[in-house]
Every structure is written in structure tokens, then in C-alpha cells.
Amino acid sequence: MKKRDYNELAAPGVRELMPYTPGKPIDELEREYGVSDSIKLASNENPLGSSPKAIEAVRGELDDLWLYPDANGFYLKQALAERHGVDTDCITLGNGSNDVLVFLAQTFLQPGLESVFSQYAFAVYPIATQMVGATATIAPALPADHPMPLGHDLRGLFDRVGPDTRLVFVANPNNPTGTWLDGRRLKDFVGSLPPHVICVVDEAYTEYAESDELGDASTWLEEFPNLVVTRTFSKAYGLAGLRVGYCLSNPGIADLLNRVRPAFNVNSLALAAARAALDDHEFIERTRSTNSEGLKTLGAGLEKLGVKVIPSAANFILAGFDRPGGELNEALLRKGVIVRPVGNYGLDKYLRITVGTPAQNERVLSALAEIL
Ligand SMILES: *Cc1c(COP(=O)(O)O)cnc(C)c1O
């Protein structure tokens, strides 16, 4: 029988799609390389694990796994509404905030329409755009010698917005660069966009910010009906494995997003864990202070090795080297250290390293010292 080329049958946007490149799981590394005692600093996970309150909440749900989850996530939405001072009808829950980013593309983009985002912005923006056959318009990042090297250029983003633009994606701080935007400047930018353009401010790492400089876009929702703010429980809350995130917007936008959202996209364990984690202020505080120390140690250690360190307001560092990142990554894997090569972003001589525990930070620094 003739083998069919299913590529021909696929929707045009899907044909050219490059799948998201995840960090290598520890099990896979140990299977493939025959090493043990490995560490993973590749996916910006919380090195302290999960909020103990969230784990307890998950245990409390285990007897009810045979029931469908609450499709409307009533209790989690109520807690989020209270936290952000918004109505529950402003909230859309996602299976991770990745889910919400896809809903935004499915809701507002189609062939002939455009999204605008920065070079070196989060990899899901181009994937979500392309998936629905829309066009990604990319604004060059700030130059490497700028005080915010490789960061978003708001002027450049604004200049690329046109009549066919429906979404602008801005990550603050951004992944994989760790760079950030001044909150007041970002707010002016949102205010300057024409009403047919929805600005998505992705605040996946906002809990890590140490100063008020970045601002809190969730407090601008009243002012800007075309603003959507995305948040996640995957990063500081330490619940990446459960997949839960959300966005805040005006109710009109949330209503549309909830129409494309699969009814049971957030499972019962995730709903319970997220709700409990939200109140675990002690865990978030410990997470923040561990990261703050770790950022300093890791940054200083890398600089001592002659590595270029891009400033970061998140829980990872983009590190620039004098040789291909892929090569260094291979050498690190052999030493049981998983970091993230970022060649897929066009950053061939860089690695993205998640801030770990003090011991993990020492381990990656000494492994790099040996290799370099
Ligand atoms: C990790 C990340 C997300 C969200 O991941 P989820 O696990 O899907 O919530 C969103 N945006 C950025 C910039 C990220 O780095």
C-alpha cells in the first residue's frame, strides 16, 4: 500500500509547525547517559519543590478521582478573584498558562491576521500563532550592548502593530532572556495600542521580582479593556507537573476564551493544589529569598568564569559563551547536569540555567569550570 503523506492533509499552519522543545527529564538523561545523581536546571522549576499546603490538598482529593473536576473551577476562581480584586467572570483557567496562550490565538487569530512579539520572546507565542495559520510579526530585540541586552524593545513592538494585528505578546520578565520592562513604560505601551489590538502581558515569573520596578499588570485591567494578564502555578508555586495557570481580562474577553476552553481542562488535583498554594505565603517568601540569593551566587560565579550574564528578574540566567551552547550542553549532560540550550531561539552561544538550591548552583558552576 502506498504510504500517504499526511502532511498534505494537515492544516497549513500545522504543516510547518516546530514542536516546543522541552528540557530533558532526569530519568531520560540517566537512561541514555548511564549517569546517576543528576540535577535538572533546565525548565525553571522551583528547586524547593511544591508548596506543602498544595501537597496536602492533593492528598485530600485522592478519594474523589472518579469524579469529573468542577468544569468552572469555582473555588479556585473565587480565591483568584479575591487575590486580584476582580470578579470571577474575569478569569479563564488553563492547563498551564500555555493553554491560555493557545486559547488567545484560537480566539483572536486566523489566516491573514497577525500577532506581534519580540525576538527571543517565549517560544509558545510563535507556536500558538502558527498553529492557527496566522502570521507572527517579530520586533528585533534590544542589542547585546544595551543595558537590558536582548530584552523587549517597546518602541519596535509598537512600530510593528498594524490594522491586521490582533495580539501583542509581552513577557515581563521574559523567558529565555530573564530581562524585564519598567512597569510604567509597559503601562504606557498598553495604553498606546489601538483598541483592536489585545495586549497579552505574560507574568509567569512575576512572583520572583524583587522590586516594584516591573509593576503588576493585573492592577491595570480596569483601565485597559484590551489587556490580558497571564499567570501560572508552574514556576514559583512549584506545581509544574499538575499544569495550572490562568488569565485575567475583561469579562467580554474571558467569555470568548471560556468558549474555546475544553470544559475539564484543569483537573481536580490541580484545582485543589493551586487554591491551597495561593495562600502559602511562607512558601512563596522562602522561594523568593532562595532565588534571590541563588541569582547572585550563580551570576557572580558565571562572571568569574568569564561567562556573559544577561540581567535576570526571574529564576534563571541566560549565560553567553565563546562556543556553541549545544557543545557545552553535551559536556554538562555527561556530568549529570541538565540545563537548556537555546539554539531554537537563535541564541547559539547561550545556555539558560535555572537557579537551583545552593548545592545545585555550586554543582553547575564547578561542572562548567571543569569544561571551560
Ligand atoms: C513557563 C512559562 C509559561 C507557562 O508555563 P505553564 O507551565 O504552561 O503555565 C508561560 N510563559 C512563560 C514566559 C514561561 O516561561
Coordinates of C-alpha atoms and ligand atoms in Angstrom, one line a residue:
M1 CA 0.0 0.0 0.0
K2 CA 1.3 3.4 -0.9
K3 CA 2.3 5.4 2.2
R4 CA 0.2 8.5 2.4
D5 CA 1.8 11.9 3.0
Y6 CA -0.4 13.2 5.8
N7 CA 1.5 16.4 5.8
E8 CA -0.6 17.4 2.8
L9 CA -3.8 16.8 4.7
A10 CA -2.7 18.9 7.7
A11 CA -4.0 22.5 8.1
P12 CA -1.4 24.9 6.6
G13 CA -0.4 26.3 9.9
V14 CA 0.3 22.8 11.3
R15 CA 2.4 21.7 8.4
E16 CA 5.3 24.0 9.2
L17 CA 4.9 23.8 13.0
M18 CA 8.1 23.1 15.0
P19 CA 7.1 21.5 18.3
Y20 CA 8.1 23.0 21.6
T21 CA 11.5 21.8 22.8
P22 CA 11.2 20.8 26.5
G23 CA 14.0 20.4 29.0
K24 CA 15.4 16.9 29.2
P25 CA 13.8 14.9 32.0
I26 CA 16.2 13.5 34.7
D27 CA 15.1 9.9 34.0
E28 CA 15.8 10.2 30.3
L29 CA 19.3 11.6 30.9
E30 CA 20.1 8.8 33.4
R31 CA 18.8 6.1 31.0
E32 CA 20.7 7.5 28.0
Y33 CA 24.0 8.5 29.6
G34 CA 24.2 5.9 32.3
V35 CA 24.8 8.6 34.9
S36 CA 23.2 9.0 38.3
D37 CA 22.7 11.7 40.9
S38 CA 21.8 14.2 38.1
I39 CA 20.4 17.6 38.6
K40 CA 17.9 19.5 36.3
L41 CA 18.2 23.2 36.0
A42 CA 16.5 23.3 32.6
S43 CA 12.9 24.1 33.0
N44 CA 12.7 26.9 35.6
E45 CA 11.1 24.6 38.1
N46 CA 11.2 25.5 41.8
P47 CA 14.2 23.8 43.4
L48 CA 12.4 23.8 46.8
G49 CA 9.6 21.5 45.3
S50 CA 5.9 22.3 45.8
S51 CA 4.1 24.2 48.5
P52 CA 3.5 21.7 51.3
K53 CA -0.1 23.1 51.6
A54 CA -0.7 22.2 47.9
I55 CA 0.6 18.6 48.5
E56 CA -1.7 18.2 51.4
A57 CA -4.6 19.5 49.3
V58 CA -3.8 16.9 46.6
R59 CA -3.9 14.1 49.2
G60 CA -7.3 15.3 50.3
E61 CA -8.6 14.9 46.7
L62 CA -7.4 11.3 46.0
D63 CA -10.6 9.6 47.1
D64 CA -12.6 11.6 44.5
L65 CA -10.6 10.9 41.4
W66 CA -13.5 9.0 39.8
L67 CA -15.5 12.3 39.6
Y68 CA -15.0 14.9 36.9
P69 CA -13.4 18.0 38.1
D70 CA -15.5 21.2 38.5
A71 CA -15.6 22.5 35.0
N72 CA -15.8 26.0 36.2
G73 CA -13.2 25.8 38.9
F74 CA -15.5 27.6 41.3
Y75 CA -13.3 27.6 44.4
L76 CA -10.0 28.4 42.6
K77 CA -11.6 31.2 40.7
Q78 CA -13.1 32.6 43.9
A79 CA -9.7 32.6 45.5
L80 CA -8.1 34.2 42.5
A81 CA -10.8 36.8 42.2
E82 CA -10.2 37.7 45.9
R83 CA -6.4 37.8 45.4
H84 CA -6.6 40.2 42.4
G85 CA -9.7 42.2 43.4
V86 CA -11.6 41.2 40.2
D87 CA -14.9 39.4 39.5
T88 CA -14.7 35.7 38.8
D89 CA -16.0 36.3 35.3
C90 CA -12.7 38.0 34.5
I91 CA -10.8 34.7 34.9
T92 CA -10.0 31.9 32.4
L93 CA -8.3 28.8 33.8
G94 CA -5.8 26.9 31.8
N95 CA -4.0 23.6 31.8
G96 CA -0.9 25.6 32.5
S97 CA -0.8 29.2 31.1
N98 CA 0.4 27.6 27.9
D99 CA -3.2 26.5 27.4
V100 CA -4.5 30.1 27.9
L101 CA -2.0 31.4 25.3
V102 CA -3.4 28.9 22.8
F103 CA -7.0 29.9 23.6
L104 CA -6.0 33.5 22.9
A105 CA -4.6 32.6 19.5
Q106 CA -7.6 30.4 18.7
T107 CA -10.0 33.2 19.7
F108 CA -8.4 36.2 18.1
L109 CA -6.2 35.0 15.3
Q110 CA -6.7 33.3 11.9
P111 CA -5.0 33.4 8.5
G112 CA -4.5 37.0 7.4
L113 CA -4.2 38.3 11.0
E114 CA -1.1 38.9 13.0
S115 CA 0.5 38.6 16.4
V116 CA 3.4 40.8 17.3
F117 CA 6.1 39.9 19.8
S118 CA 9.8 40.3 20.4
Q119 CA 12.7 38.4 19.0
Y120 CA 13.8 35.9 21.8
A121 CA 10.3 36.0 23.4
F122 CA 8.8 32.9 24.9
A123 CA 8.6 30.0 22.3
V124 CA 4.9 29.4 22.8
Y125 CA 3.9 32.7 21.1
P126 CA 5.1 31.7 17.6
I127 CA 3.7 28.2 18.1
A128 CA 0.3 29.4 19.1
T129 CA 0.3 31.9 16.2
Q130 CA 1.4 29.4 13.6
M131 CA -1.0 26.7 14.8
V132 CA -4.0 28.8 13.7
G133 CA -2.4 29.9 10.4
A134 CA -1.8 33.5 11.5
T135 CA 1.4 35.5 10.9
A136 CA 4.0 36.2 13.5
T137 CA 5.5 39.6 13.2
I138 CA 8.7 39.8 15.2
A139 CA 10.3 43.0 16.5
P140 CA 14.1 42.8 16.9
A141 CA 15.3 42.6 20.5
L142 CA 17.4 45.3 22.1
P143 CA 21.0 44.9 21.1
A144 CA 23.5 42.9 23.2
D145 CA 25.3 46.0 24.4
H146 CA 22.1 47.7 25.7
P147 CA 21.7 47.9 29.5
M148 CA 18.8 45.4 29.0
P149 CA 20.6 43.2 26.5
L150 CA 18.3 41.1 24.2
G151 CA 15.2 42.5 26.0
H152 CA 11.9 43.6 24.5
D153 CA 12.0 46.9 22.6
L154 CA 8.6 48.5 23.2
R155 CA 9.2 51.1 20.5
G156 CA 10.0 48.4 18.0
L157 CA 6.9 46.4 19.1
F158 CA 4.7 49.4 18.7
D159 CA 6.0 50.2 15.3
R160 CA 5.1 46.7 14.0
V161 CA 1.4 46.9 15.1
G162 CA -0.9 47.4 12.1
P163 CA -4.5 47.0 11.0
D164 CA -4.2 43.2 11.0
T165 CA -2.6 42.9 14.4
R166 CA -4.9 41.3 17.0
L167 CA -2.5 40.2 19.7
V168 CA 0.8 41.6 21.1
F169 CA 2.6 39.2 23.5
V170 CA 4.9 40.8 26.1
A171 CA 6.6 38.6 28.8
N172 CA 7.6 40.5 31.9
P173 CA 10.1 39.2 32.9
N174 CA 10.8 37.3 29.6
N175 CA 11.9 33.8 29.1
P176 CA 14.6 32.8 27.9
T177 CA 16.3 36.1 28.5
G178 CA 15.3 36.9 32.0
T179 CA 15.1 40.6 31.0
W180 CA 12.3 42.8 32.2
L181 CA 10.4 46.0 31.4
D182 CA 9.8 49.0 33.6
G183 CA 6.2 48.8 34.7
R184 CA 5.4 52.5 34.0
R185 CA 6.8 52.2 30.4
L186 CA 4.9 48.9 29.9
K187 CA 1.7 50.6 31.1
D188 CA 2.2 53.5 28.7
F189 CA 2.7 51.0 25.9
V190 CA -0.5 49.1 26.7
G191 CA -2.3 52.5 26.7
S192 CA -0.9 53.4 23.4
L193 CA -2.2 50.4 21.5
P194 CA -5.2 50.8 19.2
P195 CA -8.5 49.3 20.6
H196 CA -8.5 46.4 18.0
V197 CA -5.2 45.1 19.5
I198 CA -5.2 42.9 22.6
C199 CA -2.0 43.1 24.7
V200 CA -1.1 39.9 26.5
V201 CA 1.2 40.5 29.4
D202 CA 2.7 37.2 30.5
E203 CA 3.7 37.4 34.1
A204 CA 4.8 33.7 34.6
Y205 CA 7.8 34.8 36.8
T206 CA 6.3 37.9 38.5
E207 CA 6.5 36.3 42.0
Y208 CA 10.3 36.4 41.7
A209 CA 10.5 40.1 41.0
E210 CA 12.4 41.8 43.9
S211 CA 11.3 45.3 43.3
D212 CA 8.2 47.2 42.3
E213 CA 10.0 48.2 39.1
L214 CA 8.2 45.6 36.9
G215 CA 4.8 46.8 38.0
D216 CA 1.8 44.5 38.3
A217 CA -0.3 44.4 35.1
S218 CA -3.2 42.8 36.9
T219 CA -3.9 46.1 38.6
W220 CA -4.3 47.9 35.2
L221 CA -7.3 45.8 34.0
E222 CA -9.9 48.4 34.9
E223 CA -8.1 50.9 32.8
F224 CA -7.4 48.8 29.7
P225 CA -10.2 46.7 28.3
N226 CA -7.8 45.3 25.7
L227 CA -5.4 43.9 28.4
V228 CA -5.0 40.2 29.2
V229 CA -2.6 39.2 32.0
T230 CA -1.4 35.5 32.2
R231 CA -0.1 33.9 35.4
T232 CA 1.0 30.3 36.3
F233 CA 1.3 28.0 39.2
S234 CA 4.2 26.2 37.4
K235 CA 7.0 28.4 38.5
A236 CA 7.2 30.0 42.0
Y237 CA 4.3 27.9 43.3
G238 CA 6.2 24.7 42.3
L239 CA 3.3 23.0 40.6
A240 CA 4.6 22.5 37.0
G241 CA 3.6 18.8 37.0
L242 CA 0.0 19.5 37.7
R243 CA -0.5 22.0 34.9
V244 CA -2.5 25.0 36.0
G245 CA -2.4 28.6 35.0
Y246 CA -4.9 31.4 34.3
C247 CA -5.5 34.7 32.7
L248 CA -7.3 37.9 33.8
S249 CA -9.1 40.1 31.4
N250 CA -12.3 42.0 31.0
P251 CA -15.4 39.7 31.1
G252 CA -16.1 40.1 27.4
I253 CA -12.7 38.6 26.5
A254 CA -12.9 35.9 29.3
D255 CA -16.3 34.8 27.9
L256 CA -14.8 34.2 24.5
L257 CA -11.8 32.3 25.9
N258 CA -14.1 30.2 28.0
R259 CA -16.0 29.2 24.9
V260 CA -12.9 27.6 23.3
R261 CA -11.6 26.2 26.6
P262 CA -12.2 22.5 26.9
A263 CA -14.6 22.0 29.8
F264 CA -12.4 19.9 32.1
N265 CA -9.0 21.3 31.1
V266 CA -7.9 21.8 34.7
N267 CA -8.0 18.5 36.7
S268 CA -9.3 18.2 40.3
L269 CA -5.8 17.7 41.8
A270 CA -4.6 20.9 40.1
L271 CA -7.6 22.9 41.2
A272 CA -7.2 21.9 44.8
A273 CA -3.4 22.3 44.8
A274 CA -3.5 25.8 43.2
R275 CA -6.1 27.0 45.6
A276 CA -4.0 25.9 48.6
A277 CA -0.7 27.1 47.2
L278 CA -2.2 30.6 46.7
D279 CA -2.4 31.0 50.5
D280 CA 1.0 29.6 51.2
H281 CA 2.8 32.9 51.7
E282 CA 5.6 31.3 53.7
F283 CA 6.5 29.0 50.8
I284 CA 6.5 31.9 48.3
E285 CA 8.6 34.0 50.6
R286 CA 11.1 31.2 51.0
T287 CA 11.1 30.6 47.3
R288 CA 11.8 34.3 46.6
S289 CA 14.6 34.6 49.1
T290 CA 16.3 31.4 48.0
N291 CA 16.1 32.5 44.4
S292 CA 17.4 36.0 45.2
E293 CA 20.5 34.6 46.9
G294 CA 20.9 32.0 44.1
L295 CA 20.7 34.5 41.3
K296 CA 23.6 36.5 43.0
T297 CA 25.7 33.4 43.6
L298 CA 25.1 31.9 40.2
G299 CA 25.6 35.2 38.4
A300 CA 28.8 36.1 40.2
G301 CA 30.1 32.5 39.7
L302 CA 29.5 32.6 36.0
E303 CA 31.1 36.0 35.6
K304 CA 34.1 34.7 37.4
L305 CA 34.4 32.1 34.7
G306 CA 34.3 34.8 32.1
V307 CA 30.8 34.0 31.1
K308 CA 28.5 36.8 29.9
V309 CA 25.5 37.1 32.2
I310 CA 22.2 38.7 30.9
P311 CA 20.5 40.5 33.8
S312 CA 17.5 38.5 35.1
A313 CA 14.4 39.3 37.2
A314 CA 13.3 35.6 37.1
N315 CA 14.6 32.3 38.4
F316 CA 17.1 31.6 35.6
I317 CA 20.1 33.1 33.9
L318 CA 20.8 33.4 30.2
A319 CA 24.5 32.8 30.0
G320 CA 26.6 33.7 26.9
F321 CA 29.7 31.7 26.0
D322 CA 32.5 31.8 23.4
R323 CA 31.5 28.5 21.9
P324 CA 28.3 26.7 20.8
G325 CA 25.8 26.1 23.6
G326 CA 25.0 22.7 22.2
E327 CA 28.6 21.5 22.7
L328 CA 28.6 22.8 26.3
N329 CA 25.2 21.3 27.0
E330 CA 26.5 17.9 25.8
A331 CA 29.5 18.1 28.2
L332 CA 27.3 19.1 31.1
L333 CA 24.9 16.2 30.4
R334 CA 27.8 13.8 30.7
K335 CA 28.4 15.3 34.1
G336 CA 24.8 14.8 35.1
V337 CA 23.8 18.4 34.8
I338 CA 20.8 19.3 32.7
V339 CA 20.5 23.0 31.5
R340 CA 18.7 24.4 28.5
P341 CA 20.4 25.0 25.2
V342 CA 18.6 27.9 23.4
G343 CA 19.7 27.4 19.8
N344 CA 16.0 27.1 18.9
Y345 CA 15.6 30.8 19.8
G346 CA 18.6 31.7 17.6
L347 CA 20.8 32.0 20.7
D348 CA 23.5 29.6 19.6
K349 CA 26.2 30.6 22.1
Y350 CA 24.0 30.8 25.1
L351 CA 22.6 28.4 27.7
R352 CA 19.7 29.1 30.0
I353 CA 20.4 27.9 33.6
T354 CA 17.7 27.7 36.2
V355 CA 18.7 29.0 39.7
G356 CA 18.8 25.9 41.9
T357 CA 19.5 25.2 45.6
P358 CA 22.9 26.5 46.8
A359 CA 24.3 23.0 46.3
Q360 CA 22.9 22.7 42.8
N361 CA 24.3 26.2 41.9
E362 CA 27.7 25.1 43.1
R363 CA 27.4 21.9 41.1
V364 CA 26.7 23.6 37.8
L365 CA 29.4 26.2 38.4
S366 CA 32.1 23.6 39.2
A367 CA 31.0 21.4 36.2
L368 CA 31.3 24.5 33.9
A369 CA 34.7 25.4 35.5
E370 CA 36.0 21.9 34.5
I371 CA 34.6 22.1 31.0
L372 CA 35.7 25.7 30.2
Ligands
LIG1 C1 6.9 28.7 31.9 C2 6.3 29.8 31.2 C3 4.9 29.9 31.0 C4 3.9 28.9 31.4 O1 4.1 27.7 31.6 P1 2.9 26.8 32.0 O2 3.6 25.7 32.8 O3 2.1 26.3 30.8 O4 2.0 27.6 32.9 C5 4.4 31.0 30.4 N1 5.1 32.0 29.9 C6 6.4 32.0 30.1 C7 7.2 33.1 29.7 C8 7.1 30.9 30.7 O5 8.4 30.9 30.8

